[in-house]
C-alpha atoms as one frame of an Amber mdcrd trajectory, in Angstrom:
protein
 133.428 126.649  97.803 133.899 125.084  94.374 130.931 123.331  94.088 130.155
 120.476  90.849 127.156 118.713  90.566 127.259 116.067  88.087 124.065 114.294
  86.140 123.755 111.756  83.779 121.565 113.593  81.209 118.417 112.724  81.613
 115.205 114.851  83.031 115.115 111.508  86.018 118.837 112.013  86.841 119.359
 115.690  86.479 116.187 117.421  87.773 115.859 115.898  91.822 119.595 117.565
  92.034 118.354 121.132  90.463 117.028 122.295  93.694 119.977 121.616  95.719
 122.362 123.408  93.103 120.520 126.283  92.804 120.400 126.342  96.313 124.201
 125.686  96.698 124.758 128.748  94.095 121.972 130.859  96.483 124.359 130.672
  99.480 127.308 131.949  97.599 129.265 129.104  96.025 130.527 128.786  92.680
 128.466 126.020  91.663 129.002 123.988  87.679 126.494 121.886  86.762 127.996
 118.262  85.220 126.246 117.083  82.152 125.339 116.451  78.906 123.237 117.027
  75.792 120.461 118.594  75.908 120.969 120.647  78.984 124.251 122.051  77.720
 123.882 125.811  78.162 120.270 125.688  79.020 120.283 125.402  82.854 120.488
 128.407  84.759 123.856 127.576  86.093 127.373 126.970  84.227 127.609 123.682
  82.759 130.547 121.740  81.503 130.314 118.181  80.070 130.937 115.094  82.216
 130.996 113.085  79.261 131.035 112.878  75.293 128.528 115.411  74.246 127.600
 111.969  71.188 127.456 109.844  73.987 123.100 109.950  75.740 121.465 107.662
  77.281 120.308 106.071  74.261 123.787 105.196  73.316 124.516 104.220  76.178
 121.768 101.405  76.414 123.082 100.078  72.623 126.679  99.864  73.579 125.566
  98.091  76.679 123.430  95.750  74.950 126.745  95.414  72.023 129.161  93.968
  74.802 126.664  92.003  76.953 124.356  90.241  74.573 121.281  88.574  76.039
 121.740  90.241  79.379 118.175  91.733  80.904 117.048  93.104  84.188 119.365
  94.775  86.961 122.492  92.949  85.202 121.787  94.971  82.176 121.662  98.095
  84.961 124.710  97.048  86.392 126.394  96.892  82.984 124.565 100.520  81.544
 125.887 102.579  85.115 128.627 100.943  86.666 130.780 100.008  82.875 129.329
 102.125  80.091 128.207 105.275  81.746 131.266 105.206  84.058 133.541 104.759
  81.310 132.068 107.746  79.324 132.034 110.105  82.093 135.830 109.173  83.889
 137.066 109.828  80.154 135.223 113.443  80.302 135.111 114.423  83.488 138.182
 113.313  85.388 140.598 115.592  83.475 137.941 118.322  84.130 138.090 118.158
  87.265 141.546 117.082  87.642 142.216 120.570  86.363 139.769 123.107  88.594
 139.966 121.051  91.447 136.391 121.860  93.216 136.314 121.444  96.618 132.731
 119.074  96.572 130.966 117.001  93.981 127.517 116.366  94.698 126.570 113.844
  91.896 123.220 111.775  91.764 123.623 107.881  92.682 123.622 106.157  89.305
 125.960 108.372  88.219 129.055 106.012  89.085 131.472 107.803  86.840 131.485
 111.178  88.437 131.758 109.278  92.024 134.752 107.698  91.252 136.511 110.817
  89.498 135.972 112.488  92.604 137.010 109.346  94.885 140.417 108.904  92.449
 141.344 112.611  92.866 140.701 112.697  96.971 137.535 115.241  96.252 135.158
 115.246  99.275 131.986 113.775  97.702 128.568 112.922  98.141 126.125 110.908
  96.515 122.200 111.790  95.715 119.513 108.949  95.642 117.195 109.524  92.526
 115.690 106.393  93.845 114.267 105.193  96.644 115.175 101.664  96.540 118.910
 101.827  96.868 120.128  98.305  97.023 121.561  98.775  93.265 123.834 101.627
  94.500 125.098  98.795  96.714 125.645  97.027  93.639 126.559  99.589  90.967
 129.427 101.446  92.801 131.196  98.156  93.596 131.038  97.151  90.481 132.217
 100.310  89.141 135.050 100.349  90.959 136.001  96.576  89.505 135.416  97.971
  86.146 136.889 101.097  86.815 140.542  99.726  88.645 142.892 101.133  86.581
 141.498 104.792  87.235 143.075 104.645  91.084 146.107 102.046  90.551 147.898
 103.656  87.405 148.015 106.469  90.044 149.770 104.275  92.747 146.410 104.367
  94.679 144.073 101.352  96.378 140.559 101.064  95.088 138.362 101.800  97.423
 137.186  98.093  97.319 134.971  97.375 100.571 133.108 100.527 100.601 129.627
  99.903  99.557 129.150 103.507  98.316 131.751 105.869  96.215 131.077 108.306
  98.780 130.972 108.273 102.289 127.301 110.126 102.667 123.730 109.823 100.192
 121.795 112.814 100.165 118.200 110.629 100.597 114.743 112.712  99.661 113.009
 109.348 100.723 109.869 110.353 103.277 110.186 108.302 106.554 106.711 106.538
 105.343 108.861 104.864 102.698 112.378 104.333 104.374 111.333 100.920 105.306
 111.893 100.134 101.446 115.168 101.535 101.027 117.294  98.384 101.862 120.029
  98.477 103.903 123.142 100.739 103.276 126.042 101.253 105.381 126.425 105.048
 105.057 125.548 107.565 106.271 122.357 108.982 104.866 121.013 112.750 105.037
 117.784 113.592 104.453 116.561 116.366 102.173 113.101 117.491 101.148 112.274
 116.524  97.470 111.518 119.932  95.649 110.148 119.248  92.008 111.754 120.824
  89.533 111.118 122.606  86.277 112.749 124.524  83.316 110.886 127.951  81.888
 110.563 125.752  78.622 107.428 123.409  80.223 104.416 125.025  80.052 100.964
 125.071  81.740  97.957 125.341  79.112  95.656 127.694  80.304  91.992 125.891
  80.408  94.192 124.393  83.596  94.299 127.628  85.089  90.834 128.960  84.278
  87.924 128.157  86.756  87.787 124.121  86.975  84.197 122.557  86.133  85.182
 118.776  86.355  88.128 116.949  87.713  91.300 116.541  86.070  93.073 114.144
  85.583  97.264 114.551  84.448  98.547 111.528  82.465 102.109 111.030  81.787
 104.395 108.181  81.206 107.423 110.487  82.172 110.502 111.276  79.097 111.899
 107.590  78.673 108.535 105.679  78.269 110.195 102.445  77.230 107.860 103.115
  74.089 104.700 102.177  75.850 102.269 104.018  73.142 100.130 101.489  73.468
  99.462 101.705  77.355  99.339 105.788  76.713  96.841 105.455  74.274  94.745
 102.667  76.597  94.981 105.132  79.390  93.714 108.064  77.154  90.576 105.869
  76.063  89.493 104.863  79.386  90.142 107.821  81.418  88.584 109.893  78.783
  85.513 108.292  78.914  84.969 109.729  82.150  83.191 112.813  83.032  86.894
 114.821  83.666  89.268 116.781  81.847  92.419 115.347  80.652  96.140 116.784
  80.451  98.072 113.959  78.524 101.938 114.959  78.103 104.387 112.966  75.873
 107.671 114.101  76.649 109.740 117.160  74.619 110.788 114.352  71.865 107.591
 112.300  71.909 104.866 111.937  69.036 101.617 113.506  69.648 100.581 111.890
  66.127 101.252 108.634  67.251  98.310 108.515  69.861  95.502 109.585  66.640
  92.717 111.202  67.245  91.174 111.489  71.058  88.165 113.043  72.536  87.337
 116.759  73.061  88.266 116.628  76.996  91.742 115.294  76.024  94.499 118.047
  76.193  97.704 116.651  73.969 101.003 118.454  75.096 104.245 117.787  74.535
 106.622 118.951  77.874 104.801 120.687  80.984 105.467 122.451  84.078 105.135
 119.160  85.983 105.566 120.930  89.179 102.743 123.598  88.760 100.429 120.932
  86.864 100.585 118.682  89.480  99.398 122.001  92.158  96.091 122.032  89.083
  94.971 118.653  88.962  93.234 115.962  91.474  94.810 112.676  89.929  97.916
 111.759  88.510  98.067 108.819  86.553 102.001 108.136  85.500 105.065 105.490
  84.758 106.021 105.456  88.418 109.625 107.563  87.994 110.905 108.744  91.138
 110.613 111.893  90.242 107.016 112.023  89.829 106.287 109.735  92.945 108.136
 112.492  95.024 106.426 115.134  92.998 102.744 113.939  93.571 103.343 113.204
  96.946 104.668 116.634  97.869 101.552 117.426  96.281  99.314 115.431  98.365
  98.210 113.823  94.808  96.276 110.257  94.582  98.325 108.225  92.325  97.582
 105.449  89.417 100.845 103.966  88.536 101.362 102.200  84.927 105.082 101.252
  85.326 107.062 100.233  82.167 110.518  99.486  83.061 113.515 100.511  85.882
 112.857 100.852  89.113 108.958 101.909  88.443 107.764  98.626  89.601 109.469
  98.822  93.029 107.792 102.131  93.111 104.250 100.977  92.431 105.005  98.465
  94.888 106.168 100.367  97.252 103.420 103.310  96.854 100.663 100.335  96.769
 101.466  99.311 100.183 101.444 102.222 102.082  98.357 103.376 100.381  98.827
 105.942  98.648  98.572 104.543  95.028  97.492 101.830  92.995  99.091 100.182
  90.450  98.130  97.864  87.198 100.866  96.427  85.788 101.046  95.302  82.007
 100.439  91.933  82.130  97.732  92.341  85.235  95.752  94.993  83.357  92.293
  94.253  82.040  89.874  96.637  80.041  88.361  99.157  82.200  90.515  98.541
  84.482  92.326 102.233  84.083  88.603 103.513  84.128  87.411 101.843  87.247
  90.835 102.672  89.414  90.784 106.459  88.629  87.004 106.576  89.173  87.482
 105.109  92.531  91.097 107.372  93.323  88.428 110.511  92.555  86.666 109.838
  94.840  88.734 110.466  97.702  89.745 107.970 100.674  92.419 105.813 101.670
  95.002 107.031  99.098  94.664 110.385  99.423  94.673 110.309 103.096  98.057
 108.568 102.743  99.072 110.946 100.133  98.440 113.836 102.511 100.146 112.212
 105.403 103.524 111.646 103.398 102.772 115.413 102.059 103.524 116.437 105.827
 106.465 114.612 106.235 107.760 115.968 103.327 107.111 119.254 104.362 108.958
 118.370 107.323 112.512 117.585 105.683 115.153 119.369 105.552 114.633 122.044
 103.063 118.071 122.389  99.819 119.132 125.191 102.068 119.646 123.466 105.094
 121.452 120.344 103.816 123.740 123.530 101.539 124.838 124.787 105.126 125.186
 121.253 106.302 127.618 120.291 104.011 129.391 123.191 103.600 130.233 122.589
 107.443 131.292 119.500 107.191 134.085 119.829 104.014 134.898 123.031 106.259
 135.541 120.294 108.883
């Protein structure tokens, strides 16, 4: 098969699909990757653009704030995936694949765009949910569609206007420990195990792989840290003051200058190999990105959860109450607060017996390959 798997391009969007690509290209298919700047050429697959190589995430947030001023909170969301985004990509991508007609699109859930260039042209699709909370697909895809009308009728076709979902099926990495959170969803939903992801450009500094003296501690407020420096460099301070060893990472385009100077057991880096850093370490302290919940989970890692912005305070939630994190919000957070939670998350109990218990049930999913020869049978069908 003619396989496409399409990404808004961002580390959060494009990474949880990686796995199931690679594996997709593994079992023979002629797999293209779907994206943008900066993973152009760099992925270990074909890529092609699914929308205007100027056109990020970053402009993508100013053109949505432009047309919708004063809007906030899931209506800016709404606005960012299901008009902007969607718009960008259908421009880009339709023609593309108007022209090599693949025979499936696997494209992650925010994604809108590539969903309803597939839906328009009649290609079997299916959906991938970078997050587990997926109400807003619920919401997005409709109101892609609205935005999005002339796409289907200019072709003499009916909008697909009371399906709740572009696609018929969501590829869902959500353990069963957290389905409960998921909302509902009339589709139907097929599981896959979460596999973290990383390119040979993150590294692993090597005093993590040398003999460990101390615990360590991995602090990261993931690539699009709503420009929290202030709540990185709080977290550096406190943790630091503890008896452990520190990995702090910033991102590929964030400032290690901005967080001054920091203590001897503080390791600055820029972009890591998350997934083999995580397998080092016996804390993570993070943003709350999907990504990174999944990740530390399926590495049966204690979490301390700092979210900034998206769907990172669902997460926290979410995490908080089947114990296996804690979380301190912004405006919750007082001094030594960071200090005391990690000291206690060290120490072992409830969370990390939750974290271990979700660790088996991810283990237990079905693994990229499987779900590869799943669908493969049913656009055979």
């Amino acid at each position: 098969m003619k396989i496409v798997i399409a990404a808004i391009p961002a580390y959060g969007h494009l990474y949880p699909l990686m796995p199931l690509a690679l594996a997709c290209a593994d079992a023979g298919h002629e797999v293209t990757v779907a994206v943008g700047p900066p993973f152009l050429g760099r992925l270990p697959l074909p890529t092609i653009a699914q929308q205007p190589p100027e056109f990020g995430l970053d402009t993508a947030f100013s053109e949505t704030a432009r047309r919708n001023p004063g809007i906030r909170g899931f209506d800016f969301m709404i606005g960012l995936f299901a008009d902007i985004t969607s718009e960008a990509v259908t421009g880009t991508l339709l023609p593309a694949l108007e022209q090599t007609r693949p025979d499936l699109v696997i494209y992650e859930a925010l994604d809108a765009g590539a969903g309803i260039a597939a839906n328009v042209l009649g290609v079997p699709s299916v959906a991938f949910a970078i997050e587990l909370a997926h109400q807003g697909f619920a919401m997005i895809h409709p109101a892609a569609i609205r935005y999005r009308r002339d796409l289907w009728t200019t072709r003499g076709l009916q909008p697909p206007d009371h399906d709740p979902l572009l696609s018929r099926s969501l590829l869902d990495p959500t353990p069963p420990s957290l389905r409960r959170f998921s909302g509902a969803l009339d589709v139907t939903k097929i599981p896959i195990r979460p596999i973290p992801y990383a390119e040979s450009s993150g590294t692993v500094p090597r005093w993590l792989e040398a003999a460990q003296v101390r615990p360590r501690v991995y602090l990261t407020l993931g690539t699009v840290s709503f420009g929290a420096v202030e709540v990185l460099r709080r977290a550096i301070t406190e943790i630091a003051s503890l008896d452990v060893d520190l990995l702090v990472a910033v991102g590929p385009d964030g400032d290690l200058t901005a967080l001054g100077d920091v203590a001897d057991n503080v390791h600055l880096e820029k972009f890591v190999d998350q997934p083999r850093v995580l397998e080092l370490v016996d804390l993570i302290v993070h943003h709350g990105g999907t990504g990174s919940v999944l990740g530390a989970l399926s590495a049966g890692l204690p979490q301390l959860i700092l979210p900034q912005g998206a769907d990172q305070f669902f997460n926290a939630e979410f995490l908080s109450e089947v114990g296996a994190a804690r979380a301190i919000r912004n405006d919750e957070y007082e001094p030594g607060a960071i200090r005391r939670t990690a000291t206690d998350l060290l120490s072992g109990g409830m969370e990390q017996a939750a974290a271990r218990r979700i660790q088996q049930e991810i283990a237990e999913l079905p693994t990229p390959a499987d779900v590869v020869r799943h669908l493969a049978a049913r656009v055979d069908t």
